[in-house]
Amino acid sequence: QVQLVESGGGLVQAGGSLRLSCAASGLTFSTYAMGWFRQAPGKERENVAVISWNRLVTYYADSVKGRFTISRDNAKNSVFLQMNSLKPEDTAIYYCAATRAGNIYAPSMYNYWGQGTQVTVSS
């Protein structure tokens, strides 16, 4: 059974940093593209960052570009999201997801999802 487990969320002041981790099991991790998504109250889930299986392709939403960095360690079956210069509008539940599809940008192509971890940024 495939499992994705996020950790590292919490409460941080504006301008601070957090590092989210996602541990995967039950799949051949190195063959999957990985993504981070977030959902704030009353808003649709949005794509934050994605990384291809070979780390050659990355994507960042305009709202986080230059502040967030996605990375992966295939030997540890893990993907990370380093979040710097956090803003109150970054407050959301953050989800880790995996896909083996060729299109790594569309949320509908991701077939495995974690339970989410809460990130709250205070002003």
Short mmCIF file of N, CA, C and O in Angstrom, two decimals:
data_model
loop_
_atom_site.label_atom_id
_atom_site.label_comp_id
_atom_site.label_asym_id
_atom_site.label_seq_id
_atom_site.Cartn_x
_atom_site.Cartn_y
_atom_site.Cartn_z
N GLN A 1 0.84 -1.18 0.00
CA GLN A 1 0.00 0.00 0.00
C GLN A 1 0.89 1.24 0.00
O GLN A 1 1.81 1.34 0.80
N VAL A 2 0.58 2.19 -0.88
CA VAL A 2 1.35 3.42 -0.98
C VAL A 2 0.96 4.36 0.15
O VAL A 2 -0.22 4.57 0.42
N GLN A 3 1.98 4.92 0.81
CA GLN A 3 1.75 5.90 1.87
C GLN A 3 2.70 7.08 1.70
O GLN A 3 3.89 6.90 1.43
N LEU A 4 2.16 8.28 1.85
CA LEU A 4 2.94 9.51 1.86
C LEU A 4 2.63 10.23 3.17
O LEU A 4 1.47 10.49 3.47
N VAL A 5 3.66 10.53 3.96
CA VAL A 5 3.47 11.13 5.28
C VAL A 5 4.27 12.43 5.37
O VAL A 5 5.49 12.41 5.31
N GLU A 6 3.54 13.55 5.52
CA GLU A 6 4.17 14.86 5.65
C GLU A 6 4.50 15.17 7.10
O GLU A 6 3.82 14.71 8.02
N SER A 7 5.52 16.00 7.31
CA SER A 7 5.88 16.48 8.63
C SER A 7 6.60 17.81 8.49
O SER A 7 7.01 18.19 7.40
N GLY A 8 6.74 18.53 9.61
CA GLY A 8 7.50 19.78 9.62
C GLY A 8 6.66 21.04 9.67
O GLY A 8 7.22 22.14 9.78
N GLY A 9 5.34 20.91 9.59
CA GLY A 9 4.49 22.08 9.68
C GLY A 9 4.45 22.64 11.09
O GLY A 9 4.91 22.02 12.04
N GLY A 10 3.88 23.84 11.22
CA GLY A 10 3.78 24.47 12.53
C GLY A 10 3.46 25.94 12.41
O GLY A 10 3.06 26.44 11.36
N LEU A 11 3.65 26.66 13.53
CA LEU A 11 3.40 28.10 13.61
C LEU A 11 4.71 28.85 13.54
O LEU A 11 5.66 28.53 14.27
N VAL A 12 4.78 29.85 12.65
CA VAL A 12 5.99 30.63 12.48
C VAL A 12 5.61 32.09 12.23
O VAL A 12 4.55 32.38 11.68
N GLN A 13 6.47 33.01 12.64
CA GLN A 13 6.24 34.43 12.39
C GLN A 13 6.59 34.79 10.95
O GLN A 13 7.41 34.14 10.31
N ALA A 14 5.94 35.85 10.44
CA ALA A 14 6.25 36.33 9.10
C ALA A 14 7.74 36.62 8.97
O ALA A 14 8.35 37.20 9.87
N GLY A 15 8.31 36.20 7.84
CA GLY A 15 9.74 36.35 7.61
C GLY A 15 10.55 35.15 8.04
O GLY A 15 11.74 35.06 7.70
N GLY A 16 9.94 34.23 8.75
CA GLY A 16 10.63 33.04 9.21
C GLY A 16 10.68 31.94 8.17
O GLY A 16 10.25 32.11 7.03
N SER A 17 11.19 30.77 8.59
CA SER A 17 11.39 29.65 7.68
C SER A 17 10.86 28.35 8.28
O SER A 17 10.83 28.18 9.51
N LEU A 18 10.46 27.44 7.41
CA LEU A 18 10.08 26.08 7.77
C LEU A 18 10.58 25.14 6.70
O LEU A 18 10.69 25.53 5.53
N ARG A 19 10.85 23.89 7.08
CA ARG A 19 11.24 22.85 6.13
C ARG A 19 10.27 21.69 6.27
O ARG A 19 10.22 21.04 7.31
N LEU A 20 9.49 21.44 5.22
CA LEU A 20 8.55 20.34 5.20
C LEU A 20 9.21 19.09 4.62
O LEU A 20 10.01 19.18 3.70
N SER A 21 8.86 17.93 5.17
CA SER A 21 9.37 16.66 4.68
C SER A 21 8.20 15.74 4.33
O SER A 21 7.14 15.83 4.93
N CYS A 22 8.41 14.86 3.35
CA CYS A 22 7.43 13.86 2.95
C CYS A 22 8.15 12.54 2.77
O CYS A 22 9.03 12.44 1.92
N ALA A 23 7.79 11.55 3.57
CA ALA A 23 8.36 10.22 3.49
C ALA A 23 7.41 9.29 2.74
O ALA A 23 6.24 9.19 3.10
N ALA A 24 7.92 8.63 1.70
CA ALA A 24 7.10 7.75 0.86
C ALA A 24 7.45 6.29 1.10
O ALA A 24 8.61 5.94 1.37
N SER A 25 6.44 5.43 0.98
CA SER A 25 6.64 3.99 1.07
C SER A 25 5.63 3.28 0.19
O SER A 25 4.58 3.84 -0.15
N GLY A 26 5.94 2.05 -0.21
CA GLY A 26 5.02 1.26 -1.02
C GLY A 26 5.06 1.54 -2.50
O GLY A 26 4.19 1.05 -3.24
N LEU A 27 6.04 2.30 -2.98
CA LEU A 27 6.19 2.59 -4.40
C LEU A 27 7.67 2.70 -4.74
O LEU A 27 8.50 2.92 -3.86
N THR A 28 7.98 2.54 -6.04
CA THR A 28 9.34 2.74 -6.50
C THR A 28 9.55 4.23 -6.64
O THR A 28 9.29 4.82 -7.69
N PHE A 29 10.03 4.86 -5.57
CA PHE A 29 10.04 6.31 -5.43
C PHE A 29 10.76 7.01 -6.58
O PHE A 29 10.30 8.05 -7.06
N SER A 30 11.88 6.45 -7.03
CA SER A 30 12.70 7.11 -8.04
C SER A 30 12.04 7.20 -9.40
O SER A 30 12.53 7.92 -10.27
N THR A 31 10.92 6.50 -9.63
CA THR A 31 10.21 6.55 -10.91
C THR A 31 9.05 7.53 -10.89
O THR A 31 8.37 7.68 -11.91
N TYR A 32 8.81 8.21 -9.77
CA TYR A 32 7.67 9.12 -9.62
C TYR A 32 8.11 10.57 -9.55
O TYR A 32 9.09 10.90 -8.88
N ALA A 33 7.37 11.43 -10.24
CA ALA A 33 7.47 12.86 -10.00
C ALA A 33 6.75 13.18 -8.70
O ALA A 33 5.77 12.52 -8.35
N MET A 34 7.23 14.18 -7.97
CA MET A 34 6.65 14.55 -6.68
C MET A 34 6.24 16.01 -6.69
O MET A 34 6.89 16.85 -7.32
N GLY A 35 5.17 16.31 -5.98
CA GLY A 35 4.68 17.68 -5.92
C GLY A 35 4.24 18.08 -4.53
O GLY A 35 3.90 17.23 -3.70
N TRP A 36 4.29 19.39 -4.26
CA TRP A 36 3.71 19.98 -3.06
C TRP A 36 2.54 20.86 -3.47
O TRP A 36 2.66 21.68 -4.39
N PHE A 37 1.42 20.70 -2.79
CA PHE A 37 0.21 21.48 -3.02
C PHE A 37 -0.25 22.07 -1.70
O PHE A 37 0.13 21.59 -0.63
N ARG A 38 -1.08 23.11 -1.75
CA ARG A 38 -1.61 23.69 -0.52
C ARG A 38 -3.05 24.13 -0.71
O ARG A 38 -3.48 24.44 -1.82
N GLN A 39 -3.78 24.17 0.40
CA GLN A 39 -5.17 24.59 0.38
C GLN A 39 -5.46 25.43 1.61
O GLN A 39 -5.31 24.96 2.74
N ALA A 40 -5.87 26.68 1.39
CA ALA A 40 -6.27 27.58 2.45
C ALA A 40 -7.78 27.51 2.64
O ALA A 40 -8.50 27.11 1.71
N PRO A 41 -8.30 27.89 3.82
CA PRO A 41 -9.74 27.84 4.06
C PRO A 41 -10.53 28.62 3.01
O PRO A 41 -10.21 29.78 2.72
N GLY A 42 -11.55 28.00 2.42
CA GLY A 42 -12.40 28.65 1.44
C GLY A 42 -11.79 28.81 0.06
O GLY A 42 -12.41 29.44 -0.80
N LYS A 43 -10.61 28.24 -0.17
CA LYS A 43 -9.95 28.37 -1.46
C LYS A 43 -9.67 27.00 -2.07
O LYS A 43 -9.67 25.99 -1.37
N GLU A 44 -9.44 26.99 -3.38
CA GLU A 44 -9.13 25.75 -4.08
C GLU A 44 -7.70 25.31 -3.81
O GLU A 44 -6.82 26.13 -3.52
N ARG A 45 -7.46 24.01 -3.91
CA ARG A 45 -6.11 23.49 -3.77
C ARG A 45 -5.26 23.97 -4.94
O ARG A 45 -5.69 23.93 -6.09
N GLU A 46 -4.04 24.43 -4.65
CA GLU A 46 -3.18 24.96 -5.69
C GLU A 46 -1.82 24.27 -5.71
O GLU A 46 -1.32 23.81 -4.68
N ASN A 47 -1.23 24.22 -6.89
CA ASN A 47 0.09 23.66 -7.09
C ASN A 47 1.14 24.65 -6.57
O ASN A 47 1.14 25.81 -6.98
N VAL A 48 2.01 24.20 -5.67
CA VAL A 48 3.06 25.04 -5.12
C VAL A 48 4.39 24.79 -5.82
O VAL A 48 5.06 25.74 -6.26
N ALA A 49 4.79 23.53 -5.92
CA ALA A 49 6.06 23.17 -6.54
C ALA A 49 6.04 21.71 -6.95
O ALA A 49 5.41 20.89 -6.29
N VAL A 50 6.73 21.37 -8.05
CA VAL A 50 6.86 19.99 -8.49
C VAL A 50 8.30 19.72 -8.91
O VAL A 50 9.03 20.65 -9.28
N ILE A 51 8.70 18.45 -8.86
CA ILE A 51 10.03 18.04 -9.28
C ILE A 51 9.94 16.70 -9.97
O ILE A 51 9.24 15.79 -9.51
N SER A 52 10.63 16.55 -11.12
CA SER A 52 10.58 15.32 -11.90
C SER A 52 11.36 14.21 -11.22
O SER A 52 12.10 14.43 -10.27
N TRP A 53 11.20 12.99 -11.75
CA TRP A 53 11.84 11.82 -11.14
C TRP A 53 13.36 11.93 -11.15
O TRP A 53 14.02 11.41 -10.24
N ASN A 54 13.91 12.60 -12.18
CA ASN A 54 15.36 12.72 -12.30
C ASN A 54 15.89 14.08 -11.86
O ASN A 54 17.06 14.38 -12.08
N ARG A 55 15.03 14.90 -11.28
CA ARG A 55 15.37 16.23 -10.76
C ARG A 55 15.74 17.24 -11.85
O ARG A 55 16.19 18.34 -11.53
N LEU A 56 15.52 16.90 -13.12
CA LEU A 56 15.88 17.80 -14.21
C LEU A 56 14.83 18.87 -14.46
O LEU A 56 15.14 19.90 -15.07
N VAL A 57 13.59 18.65 -14.02
CA VAL A 57 12.51 19.59 -14.25
C VAL A 57 11.90 19.99 -12.91
O VAL A 57 11.54 19.13 -12.11
N THR A 58 11.80 21.30 -12.67
CA THR A 58 11.12 21.82 -11.49
C THR A 58 10.16 22.92 -11.90
O THR A 58 10.33 23.56 -12.94
N TYR A 59 9.14 23.14 -11.08
CA TYR A 59 8.16 24.19 -11.32
C TYR A 59 7.79 24.82 -9.98
O TYR A 59 7.65 24.11 -8.98
N TYR A 60 7.62 26.14 -9.98
CA TYR A 60 7.17 26.86 -8.80
C TYR A 60 6.05 27.81 -9.17
O TYR A 60 6.09 28.46 -10.22
N ALA A 61 5.05 27.89 -8.31
CA ALA A 61 4.01 28.90 -8.49
C ALA A 61 4.64 30.29 -8.37
O ALA A 61 5.60 30.49 -7.62
N ASP A 62 4.09 31.25 -9.12
CA ASP A 62 4.63 32.61 -9.09
C ASP A 62 4.65 33.18 -7.68
O ASP A 62 5.55 33.95 -7.33
N SER A 63 3.67 32.81 -6.87
CA SER A 63 3.55 33.37 -5.53
C SER A 63 4.66 32.92 -4.58
O SER A 63 4.88 33.57 -3.55
N VAL A 64 5.37 31.83 -4.90
CA VAL A 64 6.41 31.32 -4.02
C VAL A 64 7.79 31.33 -4.66
O VAL A 64 8.79 31.05 -3.97
N LYS A 65 7.87 31.66 -5.94
CA LYS A 65 9.14 31.63 -6.66
C LYS A 65 10.16 32.56 -6.00
O LYS A 65 9.86 33.71 -5.68
N GLY A 66 11.36 32.04 -5.77
CA GLY A 66 12.41 32.80 -5.11
C GLY A 66 12.42 32.66 -3.61
O GLY A 66 13.40 33.05 -2.97
N ARG A 67 11.35 32.11 -3.03
CA ARG A 67 11.26 31.92 -1.59
C ARG A 67 11.27 30.45 -1.18
O ARG A 67 11.79 30.11 -0.11
N PHE A 68 10.67 29.59 -2.01
CA PHE A 68 10.56 28.16 -1.71
C PHE A 68 11.50 27.37 -2.62
O PHE A 68 11.75 27.75 -3.76
N THR A 69 11.98 26.22 -2.11
CA THR A 69 12.82 25.32 -2.90
C THR A 69 12.38 23.89 -2.67
O THR A 69 12.29 23.44 -1.52
N ILE A 70 12.09 23.16 -3.76
CA ILE A 70 11.73 21.75 -3.67
C ILE A 70 12.97 20.92 -3.97
O ILE A 70 13.78 21.27 -4.84
N SER A 71 13.14 19.81 -3.25
CA SER A 71 14.26 18.91 -3.48
C SER A 71 13.83 17.49 -3.14
O SER A 71 12.78 17.28 -2.53
N ARG A 72 14.62 16.51 -3.56
CA ARG A 72 14.30 15.12 -3.26
C ARG A 72 15.57 14.32 -3.02
O ARG A 72 16.64 14.64 -3.55
N ASP A 73 15.45 13.29 -2.20
CA ASP A 73 16.54 12.37 -1.93
C ASP A 73 16.00 10.97 -2.20
O ASP A 73 15.31 10.39 -1.36
N ASN A 74 16.29 10.44 -3.39
CA ASN A 74 15.72 9.16 -3.78
C ASN A 74 16.23 8.01 -2.91
O ASN A 74 15.53 7.01 -2.75
N ALA A 75 17.43 8.13 -2.37
CA ALA A 75 17.97 7.10 -1.49
C ALA A 75 17.18 7.01 -0.19
O ALA A 75 17.15 5.96 0.45
N LYS A 76 16.54 8.12 0.22
CA LYS A 76 15.76 8.16 1.44
C LYS A 76 14.26 8.14 1.18
O LYS A 76 13.47 8.25 2.13
N ASN A 77 13.86 8.00 -0.08
CA ASN A 77 12.44 8.01 -0.46
C ASN A 77 11.72 9.23 0.11
O ASN A 77 10.61 9.13 0.65
N SER A 78 12.35 10.40 -0.01
CA SER A 78 11.81 11.61 0.61
C SER A 78 11.86 12.80 -0.34
O SER A 78 12.74 12.90 -1.18
N VAL A 79 10.89 13.70 -0.17
CA VAL A 79 10.87 14.97 -0.87
C VAL A 79 10.71 16.07 0.17
O VAL A 79 10.06 15.86 1.21
N PHE A 80 11.30 17.24 -0.10
CA PHE A 80 11.34 18.32 0.88
C PHE A 80 10.86 19.62 0.25
O PHE A 80 10.94 19.82 -0.96
N LEU A 81 10.38 20.53 1.09
CA LEU A 81 10.03 21.88 0.66
C LEU A 81 10.60 22.85 1.68
O LEU A 81 10.11 22.94 2.80
N GLN A 82 11.66 23.56 1.28
CA GLN A 82 12.26 24.59 2.12
C GLN A 82 11.52 25.89 1.86
O GLN A 82 11.49 26.37 0.73
N MET A 83 10.93 26.48 2.90
CA MET A 83 10.13 27.69 2.79
C MET A 83 10.80 28.81 3.57
O MET A 83 10.90 28.73 4.80
N ASN A 84 11.24 29.84 2.86
CA ASN A 84 11.88 31.00 3.47
C ASN A 84 11.02 32.24 3.26
O ASN A 84 10.15 32.28 2.40
N SER A 85 11.30 33.29 4.04
CA SER A 85 10.59 34.56 3.93
C SER A 85 9.08 34.36 3.91
O SER A 85 8.37 34.91 3.07
N LEU A 86 8.58 33.58 4.85
CA LEU A 86 7.17 33.22 4.87
C LEU A 86 6.28 34.44 5.11
O LEU A 86 6.64 35.36 5.85
N LYS A 87 5.11 34.41 4.46
CA LYS A 87 4.12 35.47 4.54
C LYS A 87 2.81 34.91 5.10
O LYS A 87 2.55 33.71 4.97
N PRO A 88 1.97 35.75 5.70
CA PRO A 88 0.68 35.26 6.21
C PRO A 88 -0.15 34.55 5.15
O PRO A 88 -0.87 33.60 5.47
N GLU A 89 -0.06 34.98 3.88
CA GLU A 89 -0.82 34.34 2.82
C GLU A 89 -0.32 32.95 2.46
O GLU A 89 -0.95 32.25 1.66
N ASP A 90 0.80 32.52 3.04
CA ASP A 90 1.28 31.15 2.88
C ASP A 90 0.56 30.18 3.81
O ASP A 90 0.75 28.97 3.71
N THR A 91 -0.24 30.70 4.73
CA THR A 91 -0.98 29.85 5.67
C THR A 91 -1.92 28.92 4.92
O THR A 91 -2.75 29.35 4.13
N ALA A 92 -1.78 27.61 5.16
CA ALA A 92 -2.57 26.60 4.46
C ALA A 92 -2.20 25.23 4.98
O ALA A 92 -1.24 25.07 5.73
N ILE A 93 -2.98 24.23 4.55
CA ILE A 93 -2.57 22.84 4.73
C ILE A 93 -1.75 22.45 3.52
O ILE A 93 -2.19 22.64 2.38
N TYR A 94 -0.57 21.91 3.73
CA TYR A 94 0.33 21.53 2.66
C TYR A 94 0.31 20.02 2.46
O TYR A 94 0.44 19.26 3.42
N TYR A 95 0.16 19.60 1.20
CA TYR A 95 0.04 18.19 0.85
C TYR A 95 1.19 17.76 -0.06
O TYR A 95 1.59 18.49 -0.96
N CYS A 96 1.68 16.56 0.16
CA CYS A 96 2.66 15.91 -0.70
C CYS A 96 1.91 14.94 -1.62
O CYS A 96 0.96 14.28 -1.20
N ALA A 97 2.33 14.85 -2.90
CA ALA A 97 1.66 13.97 -3.85
C ALA A 97 2.67 13.36 -4.82
O ALA A 97 3.75 13.91 -5.04
N ALA A 98 2.28 12.22 -5.45
CA ALA A 98 3.16 11.50 -6.36
C ALA A 98 2.41 11.11 -7.63
O ALA A 98 1.23 10.79 -7.60
N THR A 99 3.13 11.13 -8.78
CA THR A 99 2.56 10.70 -10.05
C THR A 99 3.63 10.07 -10.93
O THR A 99 4.80 10.45 -10.88
N ARG A 100 3.22 9.10 -11.76
CA ARG A 100 4.10 8.51 -12.75
C ARG A 100 3.71 8.97 -14.16
O ARG A 100 4.27 8.49 -15.15
N ALA A 101 2.78 9.90 -14.27
CA ALA A 101 2.34 10.43 -15.55
C ALA A 101 3.41 11.32 -16.15
O ALA A 101 4.27 11.87 -15.46
N GLY A 102 3.35 11.49 -17.49
CA GLY A 102 4.29 12.36 -18.18
C GLY A 102 4.06 13.82 -17.87
O GLY A 102 5.01 14.60 -17.81
N ASN A 103 2.80 14.21 -17.66
CA ASN A 103 2.45 15.58 -17.29
C ASN A 103 2.54 15.71 -15.78
O ASN A 103 1.72 15.16 -15.05
N ILE A 104 3.56 16.43 -15.29
CA ILE A 104 3.77 16.55 -13.84
C ILE A 104 3.22 17.84 -13.28
O ILE A 104 3.39 18.11 -12.08
N TYR A 105 2.53 18.65 -14.10
CA TYR A 105 2.06 19.96 -13.67
C TYR A 105 0.59 19.98 -13.28
O TYR A 105 0.18 20.85 -12.50
N ALA A 106 -0.21 19.06 -13.77
CA ALA A 106 -1.64 19.05 -13.50
C ALA A 106 -1.95 18.27 -12.24
O ALA A 106 -1.60 17.09 -12.14
N PRO A 107 -2.61 18.90 -11.25
CA PRO A 107 -2.96 18.19 -10.01
C PRO A 107 -3.77 16.92 -10.24
O PRO A 107 -3.61 15.95 -9.48
N SER A 108 -4.62 16.90 -11.29
CA SER A 108 -5.45 15.74 -11.56
C SER A 108 -4.63 14.51 -11.96
O SER A 108 -5.15 13.40 -11.92
N MET A 109 -3.38 14.69 -12.33
CA MET A 109 -2.52 13.58 -12.73
C MET A 109 -1.86 12.89 -11.53
O MET A 109 -1.29 11.82 -11.69
N TYR A 110 -1.94 13.50 -10.36
CA TYR A 110 -1.34 12.90 -9.15
C TYR A 110 -2.32 11.93 -8.52
O TYR A 110 -3.45 12.30 -8.18
N ASN A 111 -1.89 10.69 -8.36
CA ASN A 111 -2.79 9.64 -7.90
C ASN A 111 -2.55 9.18 -6.46
O ASN A 111 -3.32 8.37 -5.94
N TYR A 112 -1.50 9.69 -5.81
CA TYR A 112 -1.24 9.39 -4.41
C TYR A 112 -1.03 10.68 -3.65
O TYR A 112 -0.28 11.55 -4.09
N TRP A 113 -1.67 10.78 -2.48
CA TRP A 113 -1.63 12.00 -1.67
C TRP A 113 -1.40 11.69 -0.21
O TRP A 113 -1.86 10.66 0.30
N GLY A 114 -0.68 12.58 0.49
CA GLY A 114 -0.51 12.47 1.92
C GLY A 114 -1.69 13.08 2.65
O GLY A 114 -2.64 13.59 2.04
N GLN A 115 -1.65 13.05 3.98
CA GLN A 115 -2.75 13.54 4.81
C GLN A 115 -2.69 15.05 5.03
O GLN A 115 -3.67 15.65 5.48
N GLY A 116 -1.56 15.67 4.75
CA GLY A 116 -1.39 17.10 4.90
C GLY A 116 -0.77 17.50 6.23
O GLY A 116 -0.88 16.79 7.22
N THR A 117 -0.12 18.67 6.23
CA THR A 117 0.45 19.24 7.45
C THR A 117 0.14 20.73 7.47
O THR A 117 0.25 21.41 6.45
N GLN A 118 -0.27 21.25 8.63
CA GLN A 118 -0.71 22.64 8.75
C GLN A 118 0.48 23.58 8.88
O GLN A 118 1.38 23.36 9.70
N VAL A 119 0.48 24.64 8.08
CA VAL A 119 1.45 25.72 8.18
C VAL A 119 0.69 27.01 8.48
O VAL A 119 -0.20 27.39 7.72
N THR A 120 1.04 27.68 9.58
CA THR A 120 0.40 28.93 9.96
C THR A 120 1.46 30.00 10.13
O THR A 120 2.41 29.82 10.90
N VAL A 121 1.30 31.12 9.42
CA VAL A 121 2.25 32.23 9.46
C VAL A 121 1.55 33.43 10.08
O VAL A 121 0.56 33.92 9.54
N SER A 122 2.07 33.92 11.19
CA SER A 122 1.49 35.06 11.89
C SER A 122 2.20 36.35 11.50
O SER A 122 3.40 36.35 11.21
N SER A 123 1.47 37.47 11.52
CA SER A 123 2.03 38.76 11.17
C SER A 123 2.52 39.51 12.39
O SER A 123 2.27 39.11 13.53
#
